[in-house]
mmCIF file of C-alpha atoms and ligand atoms in Angstrom:
data_model
loop_
_atom_site.group_PDB
_atom_site.id
_atom_site.type_symbol
_atom_site.label_atom_id
_atom_site.label_comp_id
_atom_site.label_asym_id
_atom_site.label_seq_id
_atom_site.Cartn_x
_atom_site.Cartn_y
_atom_site.Cartn_z
ATOM 1 C CA MET A 846 -4.994 1.659 17.931
ATOM 2 C CA ILE A 847 -2.856 1.733 14.795
ATOM 3 C CA VAL A 848 -0.789 -1.167 13.485
ATOM 4 C CA ALA A 849 1.540 0.275 10.808
ATOM 5 C CA ILE A 850 2.960 -2.061 8.171
ATOM 6 C CA ASP A 851 5.541 -0.554 5.825
ATOM 7 C CA GLY A 852 7.868 -2.118 3.311
ATOM 8 C CA PRO A 853 8.719 -2.412 -0.387
ATOM 9 C CA SER A 854 6.376 -3.570 -3.162
ATOM 10 C CA GLY A 855 5.476 -7.225 -3.103
ATOM 11 C CA ALA A 856 6.685 -7.947 0.436
ATOM 12 C CA GLY A 857 3.217 -9.285 1.217
ATOM 13 C CA LYS A 858 1.957 -6.181 3.027
ATOM 14 C CA SER A 859 -1.555 -6.290 1.573
ATOM 15 C CA THR A 860 -2.160 -9.966 2.276
ATOM 16 C CA VAL A 861 -0.685 -9.669 5.755
ATOM 17 C CA ALA A 862 -2.462 -6.398 6.629
ATOM 18 C CA LYS A 863 -5.863 -7.737 5.567
ATOM 19 C CA ALA A 864 -5.399 -11.014 7.481
ATOM 20 C CA VAL A 865 -4.137 -9.249 10.621
ATOM 21 C CA ALA A 866 -7.089 -6.847 10.497
ATOM 22 C CA LYS A 867 -9.521 -9.735 10.109
ATOM 23 C CA GLU A 868 -8.013 -11.628 13.039
ATOM 24 C CA LEU A 869 -7.900 -8.602 15.360
ATOM 25 C CA GLY A 870 -11.301 -7.268 14.286
ATOM 26 C CA PHE A 871 -9.668 -4.037 13.029
ATOM 27 C CA SER A 872 -10.371 -2.108 9.843
ATOM 28 C CA CYS A 873 -7.638 -1.923 7.283
ATOM 29 C CA LEU A 874 -6.339 0.863 5.066
ATOM 30 C CA ASP A 875 -4.287 0.297 1.906
ATOM 31 C CA THR A 876 -2.593 3.665 1.341
ATOM 32 C CA GLY A 877 -0.893 2.460 -1.861
ATOM 33 C CA ALA A 878 -4.379 2.136 -3.376
ATOM 34 C CA MET A 879 -4.891 5.847 -2.679
ATOM 35 C CA TYR A 880 -1.775 6.842 -4.647
ATOM 36 C CA ARG A 881 -2.846 4.449 -7.391
ATOM 37 C CA ALA A 882 -6.311 6.074 -7.531
ATOM 38 C CA ILE A 883 -4.735 9.520 -7.979
ATOM 39 C CA ALA A 884 -2.514 8.117 -10.761
ATOM 40 C CA TRP A 885 -5.611 6.653 -12.456
ATOM 41 C CA ARG A 886 -7.467 9.995 -12.304
ATOM 42 C CA ALA A 887 -4.395 11.809 -13.660
ATOM 43 C CA LEU A 888 -4.151 9.439 -16.649
ATOM 44 C CA GLN A 889 -7.898 9.780 -17.318
ATOM 45 C CA ASP A 890 -7.597 13.573 -17.295
ATOM 46 C CA GLY A 891 -4.443 13.627 -19.434
ATOM 47 C CA VAL A 892 -2.499 15.311 -16.632
ATOM 48 C CA ALA A 893 1.285 15.165 -17.132
ATOM 49 C CA LEU A 894 2.910 13.066 -14.434
ATOM 50 C CA ASP A 895 5.463 15.775 -13.729
ATOM 51 C CA ASP A 896 2.799 18.464 -13.249
ATOM 52 C CA GLU A 897 2.895 18.567 -9.471
ATOM 53 C CA SER A 898 0.334 21.297 -9.007
ATOM 54 C CA ALA A 899 -2.261 19.534 -11.207
ATOM 55 C CA LEU A 900 -1.612 16.231 -9.386
ATOM 56 C CA GLY A 901 -1.972 18.006 -6.051
ATOM 57 C CA ALA A 902 -5.258 19.532 -7.200
ATOM 58 C CA ILE A 903 -6.604 16.059 -8.011
ATOM 59 C CA ALA A 904 -5.592 14.781 -4.563
ATOM 60 C CA ARG A 905 -7.264 17.752 -2.861
ATOM 61 C CA THR A 906 -10.422 17.588 -4.987
ATOM 62 C CA TYR A 907 -11.339 13.921 -4.875
ATOM 63 C CA ASP A 908 -12.213 11.834 -1.845
ATOM 64 C CA ILE A 909 -10.938 8.300 -1.951
ATOM 65 C CA ALA A 910 -13.222 5.746 -0.329
ATOM 66 C CA PHE A 911 -13.134 2.017 0.307
ATOM 67 C CA GLY A 912 -16.034 -0.397 0.115
ATOM 68 C CA HIS A 913 -16.868 -3.997 0.902
ATOM 69 C CA VAL A 914 -17.861 -6.886 -1.272
ATOM 70 C CA GLU A 915 -20.901 -8.410 0.445
ATOM 71 C CA GLY A 916 -19.979 -10.856 3.180
ATOM 72 C CA ASP A 917 -16.299 -9.831 3.260
ATOM 73 C CA PRO A 918 -15.218 -7.734 6.276
ATOM 74 C CA VAL A 919 -12.090 -6.511 4.455
ATOM 75 C CA PRO A 920 -12.643 -3.410 2.287
ATOM 76 C CA ARG A 921 -11.345 -4.441 -1.134
ATOM 77 C CA ARG A 922 -13.264 -1.987 -3.325
ATOM 78 C CA VAL A 923 -11.665 1.376 -4.118
ATOM 79 C CA PHE A 924 -13.438 4.537 -5.282
ATOM 80 C CA ILE A 925 -12.185 7.960 -6.311
ATOM 81 C CA GLY A 926 -14.999 10.469 -6.481
ATOM 82 C CA ASP A 927 -17.872 8.582 -8.138
ATOM 83 C CA ASP A 928 -15.679 6.087 -9.996
ATOM 84 C CA GLU A 929 -14.944 2.570 -8.826
ATOM 85 C CA VAL A 930 -11.297 1.785 -9.665
ATOM 86 C CA THR A 931 -10.784 -1.501 -7.787
ATOM 87 C CA ASP A 932 -9.339 -3.329 -10.821
ATOM 88 C CA ALA A 933 -8.306 -0.318 -12.903
ATOM 89 C CA ILE A 934 -5.573 0.640 -10.384
ATOM 90 C CA ARG A 935 -3.821 -2.740 -10.627
ATOM 91 C CA THR A 936 -2.635 -2.536 -14.228
ATOM 92 C CA ALA A 937 0.996 -2.315 -15.400
ATOM 93 C CA GLU A 938 0.214 1.196 -16.687
ATOM 94 C CA ILE A 939 -0.675 2.341 -13.163
ATOM 95 C CA ASP A 940 2.369 0.489 -11.738
ATOM 96 C CA ARG A 941 4.467 2.761 -13.944
ATOM 97 C CA ALA A 942 2.526 5.994 -13.347
ATOM 98 C CA VAL A 943 2.261 5.731 -9.569
ATOM 99 C CA SER A 944 5.944 6.403 -8.740
ATOM 100 C CA PRO A 945 6.011 9.999 -10.015
ATOM 101 C CA VAL A 946 2.545 10.599 -8.537
ATOM 102 C CA SER A 947 3.599 9.372 -5.090
ATOM 103 C CA ALA A 948 6.802 11.438 -5.229
ATOM 104 C CA ALA A 949 4.839 14.704 -5.591
ATOM 105 C CA PRO A 950 4.839 16.514 -2.199
ATOM 106 C CA ALA A 951 1.459 18.168 -2.926
ATOM 107 C CA VAL A 952 -0.133 14.745 -3.435
ATOM 108 C CA ARG A 953 1.440 13.333 -0.272
ATOM 109 C CA GLU A 954 0.259 16.312 1.763
ATOM 110 C CA ALA A 955 -3.344 15.957 0.591
ATOM 111 C CA LEU A 956 -3.393 12.190 1.122
ATOM 112 C CA LEU A 957 -1.782 12.527 4.553
ATOM 113 C CA ASP A 958 -4.882 14.388 5.732
ATOM 114 C CA GLN A 959 -7.213 11.767 4.274
ATOM 115 C CA GLN A 960 -5.156 8.912 5.751
ATOM 116 C CA ARG A 961 -5.080 10.422 9.243
ATOM 117 C CA ARG A 962 -8.798 11.157 9.111
ATOM 118 C CA ILE A 963 -9.601 7.559 8.175
ATOM 119 C CA GLY A 964 -7.114 5.909 10.580
ATOM 120 C CA ASN A 965 -8.040 8.051 13.567
ATOM 121 C CA ALA A 966 -11.656 6.929 13.288
ATOM 122 C CA GLY A 967 -10.977 3.558 14.934
ATOM 123 C CA ASP A 968 -8.663 0.561 15.214
ATOM 124 C CA TYR A 969 -6.764 0.235 11.943
ATOM 125 C CA VAL A 970 -4.068 -1.800 10.277
ATOM 126 C CA VAL A 971 -2.520 0.716 7.866
ATOM 127 C CA GLU A 972 -0.102 -0.381 5.153
ATOM 128 C CA GLY A 973 2.200 1.722 3.016
ATOM 129 C CA ARG A 974 5.718 3.111 2.851
ATOM 130 C CA ASP A 975 5.720 5.978 5.374
ATOM 131 C CA ILE A 976 3.051 4.960 7.862
ATOM 132 C CA GLY A 977 5.354 4.402 10.838
ATOM 133 C CA THR A 978 7.638 7.318 9.941
ATOM 134 C CA VAL A 979 5.262 10.093 8.813
ATOM 135 C CA VAL A 980 1.543 9.287 8.809
ATOM 136 C CA PHE A 981 1.218 7.635 12.237
ATOM 137 C CA PRO A 982 4.557 8.142 14.020
ATOM 138 C CA ASP A 983 2.849 7.202 17.324
ATOM 139 C CA ALA A 984 1.442 3.908 16.014
ATOM 140 C CA ALA A 985 1.263 1.273 18.757
ATOM 141 C CA VAL A 986 2.881 -1.336 16.504
ATOM 142 C CA LYS A 987 5.262 -0.653 13.604
ATOM 143 C CA VAL A 988 6.387 -3.407 11.293
ATOM 144 C CA PHE A 989 8.837 -3.135 8.389
ATOM 145 C CA LEU A 990 8.086 -6.121 6.187
ATOM 146 C CA THR A 991 10.585 -7.253 3.564
ATOM 147 C CA ALA A 992 11.387 -10.276 1.403
ATOM 148 C CA SER A 993 14.054 -10.974 -1.207
ATOM 149 C CA ASP A 994 13.597 -9.306 -4.603
ATOM 150 C CA GLU A 995 13.144 -12.693 -6.287
ATOM 151 C CA GLU A 996 10.515 -13.902 -3.819
ATOM 152 C CA ARG A 997 8.627 -10.625 -4.088
ATOM 153 C CA ALA A 998 8.592 -10.890 -7.885
ATOM 154 C CA HIS A 999 7.352 -14.509 -7.762
ATOM 155 C CA ARG A 1000 4.560 -13.523 -5.365
ATOM 156 C CA ARG A 1001 3.539 -10.551 -7.498
ATOM 157 C CA VAL A 1002 3.371 -12.741 -10.631
ATOM 158 C CA ARG A 1003 1.169 -15.269 -8.775
ATOM 159 C CA GLN A 1004 -1.063 -12.436 -7.549
ATOM 160 C CA ASN A 1005 -1.387 -11.026 -11.080
ATOM 161 C CA VAL A 1006 -2.244 -14.491 -12.439
ATOM 162 C CA ASP A 1007 -4.949 -14.874 -9.754
ATOM 163 C CA ARG A 1008 -6.366 -11.426 -10.420
ATOM 164 C CA GLY A 1009 -6.095 -11.741 -14.182
ATOM 165 C CA ILE A 1010 -4.540 -8.250 -14.385
ATOM 166 C CA GLY A 1011 -1.003 -6.875 -14.517
ATOM 167 C CA SER A 1012 2.129 -8.422 -15.995
ATOM 168 C CA ILE A 1013 2.783 -12.143 -15.545
ATOM 169 C CA ASP A 1014 6.291 -11.942 -17.037
ATOM 170 C CA TYR A 1015 8.691 -12.666 -14.135
ATOM 171 C CA ASP A 1016 11.615 -10.630 -15.522
ATOM 172 C CA GLU A 1017 9.380 -7.651 -16.254
ATOM 173 C CA VAL A 1018 7.809 -7.807 -12.783
ATOM 174 C CA LEU A 1019 11.242 -8.110 -11.103
ATOM 175 C CA ALA A 1020 12.595 -5.131 -13.035
ATOM 176 C CA ASP A 1021 9.502 -3.084 -12.174
ATOM 177 C CA LEU A 1022 9.750 -3.941 -8.444
ATOM 178 C CA ARG A 1023 13.396 -2.871 -8.395
ATOM 179 C CA ARG A 1024 12.637 0.319 -10.279
ATOM 180 C CA ARG A 1025 9.856 1.215 -7.831
ATOM 181 C CA ASP A 1026 11.987 0.328 -4.778
ATOM 182 C CA ALA A 1027 14.674 2.685 -6.040
ATOM 183 C CA ALA A 1028 12.138 5.455 -6.726
ATOM 184 C CA ASP A 1029 10.349 4.973 -3.368
ATOM 185 C CA SER A 1030 13.612 4.925 -1.390
ATOM 186 C CA SER A 1031 15.327 7.842 -3.083
ATOM 187 C CA ARG A 1032 12.515 10.395 -3.289
ATOM 188 C CA ALA A 1033 12.941 13.535 -1.181
ATOM 189 C CA THR A 1034 9.528 13.462 0.529
ATOM 190 C CA ALA A 1035 8.663 10.585 2.875
ATOM 191 C CA PRO A 1036 11.028 8.022 1.339
ATOM 192 C CA LEU A 1037 10.620 4.325 2.053
ATOM 193 C CA ARG A 1038 12.641 3.599 5.197
ATOM 194 C CA PRO A 1039 11.991 1.751 8.437
ATOM 195 C CA ALA A 1040 10.980 3.788 11.486
ATOM 196 C CA ASP A 1041 13.653 3.657 14.203
ATOM 197 C CA ASP A 1042 11.277 1.705 16.426
ATOM 198 C CA ALA A 1043 9.912 -0.651 13.741
ATOM 199 C CA VAL A 1044 10.097 -4.423 14.133
ATOM 200 C CA HIS A 1045 11.802 -5.824 11.001
ATOM 201 C CA ILE A 1046 10.265 -8.978 9.589
ATOM 202 C CA ASP A 1047 11.824 -10.719 6.575
ATOM 203 C CA SER A 1048 9.212 -13.059 5.165
ATOM 204 C CA THR A 1049 11.557 -14.817 2.700
ATOM 205 C CA GLY A 1050 11.085 -18.557 3.091
ATOM 206 C CA HIS A 1051 8.407 -18.159 5.763
ATOM 207 C CA TYR A 1052 4.763 -19.063 5.511
ATOM 208 C CA ILE A 1053 2.655 -15.930 5.421
ATOM 209 C CA GLU A 1054 0.616 -17.363 8.339
ATOM 210 C CA GLU A 1055 3.715 -17.158 10.588
ATOM 211 C CA VAL A 1056 4.139 -13.479 9.749
ATOM 212 C CA ILE A 1057 0.445 -12.790 10.390
ATOM 213 C CA GLU A 1058 0.622 -14.521 13.781
ATOM 214 C CA GLN A 1059 3.781 -12.620 14.744
ATOM 215 C CA ILE A 1060 2.137 -9.258 14.015
ATOM 216 C CA CYS A 1061 -1.106 -10.192 15.811
ATOM 217 C CA LYS A 1062 1.003 -11.129 18.856
ATOM 218 C CA LEU A 1063 2.764 -7.747 18.760
ATOM 219 C CA ALA A 1064 -0.616 -6.011 18.577
ATOM 220 C CA ARG A 1065 -2.076 -8.016 21.480
ATOM 221 C CA GLU A 1066 0.985 -7.244 23.611
ATOM 222 C CA ALA A 1067 0.677 -3.531 22.801
ATOM 223 C CA ARG A 1068 -2.944 -3.279 23.927
HETATM 224 O O1 DC B 254 1.785 -0.663 -2.166
HETATM 225 P P1 DC B 254 1.523 -0.300 -3.634
HETATM 226 O O2 DC B 254 2.448 -1.007 -4.588
HETATM 227 O O3 DC B 254 0.106 -0.443 -4.011
HETATM 228 O O4 DC B 254 1.882 1.251 -3.716
HETATM 229 C C1 DC B 254 1.776 1.955 -4.913
HETATM 230 C C2 DC B 254 2.802 3.074 -4.964
HETATM 231 O O5 DC B 254 2.479 4.088 -4.019
HETATM 232 C C3 DC B 254 4.240 2.654 -4.690
HETATM 233 O O6 DC B 254 5.046 2.981 -5.800
HETATM 234 C C4 DC B 254 4.675 3.445 -3.507
HETATM 235 C C5 DC B 254 3.612 4.463 -3.272
HETATM 236 N N1 DC B 254 3.227 4.569 -1.870
HETATM 237 C C6 DC B 254 3.797 5.570 -1.138
HETATM 238 O O7 DC B 254 4.624 6.320 -1.667
HETATM 239 N N2 DC B 254 3.437 5.757 0.159
HETATM 240 C C7 DC B 254 2.548 4.939 0.744
HETATM 241 N N3 DC B 254 2.205 5.134 2.020
HETATM 242 C C8 DC B 254 1.964 3.877 0.002
HETATM 243 C C9 DC B 254 2.344 3.715 -1.310
#
């Protein structure tokens, strides 16, 4: 069974997806991390971010894998090929590079295969931008999770402070979120948009626990 959680940057998708997966006993797949890993490889290799065929070749060549920190059921470690990039994909540099990478149709096509292969292997909570619309259009539960721009920026700053990586300047983070929303929503291939049958949840002003419970309830009802 697939629970698809889509929505803009900073809406709380990662926190919610991981908690829902833990509560339901599902695995969880962060597809944004996959685009970030491709962006990281491209920067390492000096590939121009508008060179679609070279970006596509990276996405077809490297397997992206997820791993566990001991004792934690949620896969938080990210690998591309032999390199662990768990922290390296969370920098402001990758935040900037990932939009053009994720807009490249050749990259999306290659990652679509990887995402379907992983998700079809069991019960998964899958988070991203096009999970309910393109990757798993038959998902049993589809959620479109949003929050106000300001709340999303505050949350992202707190997350970056906790992680010790990424920008902690509120105005910079807000501007970056808005820039990425615009890029994600306006790209030609698999733009960010809710599936027709998605349940919309606006988490502004709500405790994240309420959102988690609401999604778990939807999943239990869909079983
Ligand atoms: O969720 P995130 O911020 O880690 O995602 C990183 C980027 O990848 C973001 O700019 C949108 C893009 N993305 C996408 O295009 N499709 C997905 N399914 C997931 C992420």
